[in-house]
PDB file of C-alpha atoms in Angstrom:
ATOM      1  CA  MET A1281       0.000   0.000   0.000  1.00  0.00           C
ATOM      2  CA  PRO A1282       1.559   3.364  -0.988  1.00  0.00           C
ATOM      3  CA  VAL A1283       2.201   5.914   1.722  1.00  0.00           C
ATOM      4  CA  SER A1284       1.059   9.459   1.033  1.00  0.00           C
ATOM      5  CA  ASN A1285       3.106  12.395   2.284  1.00  0.00           C
ATOM      6  CA  ARG A1286       0.305  14.816   1.492  1.00  0.00           C
ATOM      7  CA  ILE A1287      -0.634  17.223   4.258  1.00  0.00           C
ATOM      8  CA  GLU A1288      -4.383  17.413   4.767  1.00  0.00           C
ATOM      9  CA  HIS A1289      -5.005  20.041   7.418  1.00  0.00           C
ATOM     10  CA  ARG A1290      -2.796  20.847  10.369  1.00  0.00           C
ATOM     11  CA  LEU A1291      -2.320  23.835  12.628  1.00  0.00           C
ATOM     12  CA  ARG A1292       0.977  24.069  14.443  1.00  0.00           C
ATOM     13  CA  ALA A1293       3.232  26.603  16.084  1.00  0.00           C
ATOM     14  CA  ALA A1294       5.387  28.379  13.542  1.00  0.00           C
ATOM     15  CA  ASP A1295       9.119  27.753  13.453  1.00  0.00           C
ATOM     16  CA  ARG A1296      11.943  29.827  11.970  1.00  0.00           C
ATOM     17  CA  ASN A1297      11.846  27.848   8.720  1.00  0.00           C
ATOM     18  CA  ASP A1298       8.263  29.045   8.096  1.00  0.00           C
ATOM     19  CA  LEU A1299       8.989  32.769   8.275  1.00  0.00           C
ATOM     20  CA  SER A1300       9.888  33.250   4.613  1.00  0.00           C
ATOM     21  CA  ARG A1301       6.631  31.692   3.361  1.00  0.00           C
ATOM     22  CA  LEU A1302       4.582  33.528   5.994  1.00  0.00           C
ATOM     23  CA  GLY A1303       6.227  36.781   4.930  1.00  0.00           C
ATOM     24  CA  GLU A1304       5.178  36.099   1.319  1.00  0.00           C
ATOM     25  CA  ILE A1305       1.589  35.492   2.395  1.00  0.00           C
ATOM     26  CA  ALA A1306       1.583  38.632   4.552  1.00  0.00           C
ATOM     27  CA  ARG A1307       3.016  40.833   1.785  1.00  0.00           C
ATOM     28  CA  THR A1308       0.312  39.793  -0.673  1.00  0.00           C
ATOM     29  CA  SER A1309      -2.564  39.815   1.838  1.00  0.00           C
ATOM     30  CA  LEU A1310      -1.996  42.524   4.458  1.00  0.00           C
ATOM     31  CA  ALA A1311      -1.845  46.265   3.995  1.00  0.00           C
ATOM     32  CA  ASP A1312       0.353  46.590   7.101  1.00  0.00           C
ATOM     33  CA  ALA A1313       2.659  43.643   6.357  1.00  0.00           C
ATOM     34  CA  ALA A1314       5.779  45.816   6.654  1.00  0.00           C
ATOM     35  CA  THR A1315       5.015  46.475  10.333  1.00  0.00           C
ATOM     36  CA  LEU A1316       4.272  42.838  11.213  1.00  0.00           C
ATOM     37  CA  ASP A1317       7.236  41.274  13.054  1.00  0.00           C
ATOM     38  CA  LEU A1318       6.727  37.579  12.305  1.00  0.00           C
ATOM     39  CA  ALA A1319      10.042  36.563  13.891  1.00  0.00           C
ATOM     40  CA  ALA A1320       9.093  38.156  17.221  1.00  0.00           C
ATOM     41  CA  LEU A1321       5.644  36.565  17.129  1.00  0.00           C
ATOM     42  CA  GLN A1322       7.234  33.179  16.417  1.00  0.00           C
ATOM     43  CA  LYS A1323       9.628  33.560  19.362  1.00  0.00           C
ATOM     44  CA  GLU A1324       6.738  34.559  21.632  1.00  0.00           C
ATOM     45  CA  GLU A1325       4.880  31.404  20.479  1.00  0.00           C
ATOM     46  CA  ASN A1326       1.851  33.389  19.317  1.00  0.00           C
ATOM     47  CA  LEU A1327       2.224  32.563  15.608  1.00  0.00           C
ATOM     48  CA  PHE A1328       0.477  29.506  14.201  1.00  0.00           C
ATOM     49  CA  VAL A1329       0.865  28.026  10.719  1.00  0.00           C
ATOM     50  CA  ALA A1330      -1.966  26.514   8.709  1.00  0.00           C
ATOM     51  CA  GLU A1331      -0.796  23.595   6.616  1.00  0.00           C
ATOM     52  CA  TRP A1332      -3.697  23.181   4.235  1.00  0.00           C
ATOM     53  CA  ARG A1333      -3.855  20.379   1.725  1.00  0.00           C
ATOM     54  CA  THR A1334      -0.300  20.450   0.340  1.00  0.00           C
ATOM     55  CA  ALA A1335       1.367  23.624   1.584  1.00  0.00           C
ATOM     56  CA  ILE A1336       1.496  26.410   4.144  1.00  0.00           C
ATOM     57  CA  ASP A1337      -1.402  28.559   3.012  1.00  0.00           C
ATOM     58  CA  GLY A1338      -2.188  30.700   6.028  1.00  0.00           C
ATOM     59  CA  PHE A1339      -1.381  31.732   9.538  1.00  0.00           C
ATOM     60  CA  MET A1340      -2.904  33.134  12.717  1.00  0.00           C
ATOM     61  CA  VAL A1341      -1.614  35.249  15.567  1.00  0.00           C
ATOM     62  CA  LEU A1342      -3.360  34.217  18.792  1.00  0.00           C
ATOM     63  CA  LEU A1343      -3.087  36.240  21.992  1.00  0.00           C
ATOM     64  CA  PRO A1344      -4.583  34.903  25.236  1.00  0.00           C
ATOM     65  CA  LEU A1345      -6.492  37.517  27.235  1.00  0.00           C
ATOM     66  CA  GLN A1346      -8.173  37.153  30.641  1.00  0.00           C
ATOM     67  CA  SER A1347     -11.116  35.032  29.532  1.00  0.00           C
ATOM     68  CA  SER A1348     -10.816  34.948  25.758  1.00  0.00           C
ATOM     69  CA  LEU A1349      -8.382  34.353  22.924  1.00  0.00           C
ATOM     70  CA  LEU A1350      -7.806  37.291  20.599  1.00  0.00           C
ATOM     71  CA  ILE A1351      -7.248  36.416  16.955  1.00  0.00           C
ATOM     72  CA  SER A1352      -4.913  39.298  16.205  1.00  0.00           C
ATOM     73  CA  ARG A1353      -4.340  38.175  12.612  1.00  0.00           C
ATOM     74  CA  LEU A1354      -6.000  35.536  10.467  1.00  0.00           C
ATOM     75  CA  VAL A1355      -4.398  35.435   7.028  1.00  0.00           C
ATOM     76  CA  VAL A1356      -5.114  33.115   4.103  1.00  0.00           C
ATOM     77  CA  ALA A1357      -2.942  33.097   0.992  1.00  0.00           C
ATOM     78  CA  GLU A1358      -4.718  34.482  -2.062  1.00  0.00           C
ATOM     79  CA  GLU A1359      -4.500  31.171  -3.921  1.00  0.00           C
ATOM     80  CA  ALA A1360      -6.079  29.261  -1.019  1.00  0.00           C
ATOM     81  CA  ARG A1361      -9.123  31.464  -0.465  1.00  0.00           C
ATOM     82  CA  LYS A1362     -12.717  30.253  -0.797  1.00  0.00           C
ATOM     83  CA  GLN A1363     -11.765  26.679   0.102  1.00  0.00           C
ATOM     84  CA  GLY A1364     -12.765  26.671   3.779  1.00  0.00           C
ATOM     85  CA  LEU A1365      -9.361  27.461   5.275  1.00  0.00           C
ATOM     86  CA  GLY A1366     -10.531  30.610   7.072  1.00  0.00           C
ATOM     87  CA  ALA A1367     -13.459  28.809   8.723  1.00  0.00           C
ATOM     88  CA  TRP A1368     -11.163  25.930   9.655  1.00  0.00           C
ATOM     89  CA  LEU A1369      -8.738  28.398  11.261  1.00  0.00           C
ATOM     90  CA  LEU A1370     -11.576  29.863  13.339  1.00  0.00           C
ATOM     91  CA  ASP A1371     -12.445  26.361  14.548  1.00  0.00           C
ATOM     92  CA  CYS A1372      -8.783  25.761  15.419  1.00  0.00           C
ATOM     93  CA  ALA A1373      -8.701  29.018  17.385  1.00  0.00           C
ATOM     94  CA  ALA A1374     -11.813  27.931  19.309  1.00  0.00           C
ATOM     95  CA  PHE A1375     -10.214  24.555  20.088  1.00  0.00           C
ATOM     96  CA  HIS A1376      -7.016  26.301  21.254  1.00  0.00           C
ATOM     97  CA  ALA A1377      -9.052  28.661  23.456  1.00  0.00           C
ATOM     98  CA  ARG A1378     -10.819  25.710  25.112  1.00  0.00           C
ATOM     99  CA  SER A1379      -7.450  24.030  25.738  1.00  0.00           C
ATOM    100  CA  LEU A1380      -6.419  27.178  27.640  1.00  0.00           C
ATOM    101  CA  ASP A1381      -9.707  27.171  29.635  1.00  0.00           C
ATOM    102  CA  LEU A1382     -10.864  30.364  27.912  1.00  0.00           C
ATOM    103  CA  VAL A1383     -14.534  30.931  27.148  1.00  0.00           C
ATOM    104  CA  ALA A1384     -14.488  32.852  23.864  1.00  0.00           C
ATOM    105  CA  ILE A1385     -12.548  33.867  20.795  1.00  0.00           C
ATOM    106  CA  GLU A1386     -12.443  37.501  19.694  1.00  0.00           C
ATOM    107  CA  ILE A1387     -11.476  39.291  16.519  1.00  0.00           C
ATOM    108  CA  GLN A1388     -11.622  42.889  15.383  1.00  0.00           C
ATOM    109  CA  ARG A1389     -12.275  44.219  11.908  1.00  0.00           C
ATOM    110  CA  PRO A1390     -12.231  47.699  10.428  1.00  0.00           C
ATOM    111  CA  GLU A1391     -15.708  49.202  10.332  1.00  0.00           C
ATOM    112  CA  GLN A1392     -15.606  49.409   6.520  1.00  0.00           C
ATOM    113  CA  ASP A1393     -14.941  45.642   6.158  1.00  0.00           C
ATOM    114  CA  LYS A1394     -18.621  44.792   5.690  1.00  0.00           C
ATOM    115  CA  ALA A1395     -17.856  41.519   3.856  1.00  0.00           C
ATOM    116  CA  GLY A1396     -15.487  40.304   6.587  1.00  0.00           C
ATOM    117  CA  ILE A1397     -17.925  41.209   9.351  1.00  0.00           C
ATOM    118  CA  ALA A1398     -20.759  39.399   7.534  1.00  0.00           C
ATOM    119  CA  TRP A1399     -18.511  36.353   7.003  1.00  0.00           C
ATOM    120  CA  LEU A1400     -17.730  36.244  10.730  1.00  0.00           C
ATOM    121  CA  ALA A1401     -21.412  36.667  11.649  1.00  0.00           C
ATOM    122  CA  LYS A1402     -22.234  33.582   9.554  1.00  0.00           C
ATOM    123  CA  ARG A1403     -19.746  31.704  11.718  1.00  0.00           C
ATOM    124  CA  GLY A1404     -21.372  32.635  15.015  1.00  0.00           C
ATOM    125  CA  PHE A1405     -19.603  35.886  15.875  1.00  0.00           C
ATOM    126  CA  VAL A1406     -21.589  38.722  17.425  1.00  0.00           C
ATOM    127  CA  ARG A1407     -20.662  42.383  17.655  1.00  0.00           C
ATOM    128  CA  ASN A1408     -19.520  43.712  20.999  1.00  0.00           C
ATOM    129  CA  PRO A1409     -20.158  47.314  22.005  1.00  0.00           C
ATOM    130  CA  HIS A1410     -16.936  49.309  21.611  1.00  0.00           C
ATOM    131  CA  GLY A1411     -16.097  52.714  20.317  1.00  0.00           C
ATOM    132  CA  GLY A1412     -13.586  53.690  17.708  1.00  0.00           C
ATOM    133  CA  ASN A1413     -13.239  52.716  14.080  1.00  0.00           C
ATOM    134  CA  LYS A1414     -13.010  48.963  14.638  1.00  0.00           C
ATOM    135  CA  ILE A1415     -15.749  46.419  15.139  1.00  0.00           C
ATOM    136  CA  TYR A1416     -15.124  43.881  17.890  1.00  0.00           C
ATOM    137  CA  LEU A1417     -16.694  40.479  17.470  1.00  0.00           C
ATOM    138  CA  SER A1418     -16.689  37.418  19.696  1.00  0.00           C
ATOM    139  CA  ARG A1419     -17.921  33.853  19.746  1.00  0.00           C
ATOM    140  CA  SER A1420     -18.259  31.461  22.657  1.00  0.00           C
ATOM    141  CA  VAL A1421     -16.169  28.322  22.505  1.00  0.00           C
TER     142      VAL A1421
END
């Protein structure tokens, strides 16, 4: 029986060898990629890599708070979008939050990101009252 080396889906802590690929994804997907210090996040163990199907196609930055886990960044490579990776990453964040005995996951989006806010609402996120130009959303885990 042949053995397959194909990656299906796996979330893991990032290591130094991942930083080049994660930098590529950030540069093509994030407006503020130049200010994102992936090496520092990796050293702090807050950077998680999404191995999706056959490659690294996304990453998350997860920051534990008092009772919730903040998804500081959730980034999917352009070529991997609309395949379920983003939703899978949200589920992974919820699982990670439960493993830390936290009760919710949180994310913030710019107020003008109507599509992103709607996408999160379809996945169980509700808006939290906050001021400013960002929308805060959370979901129980």
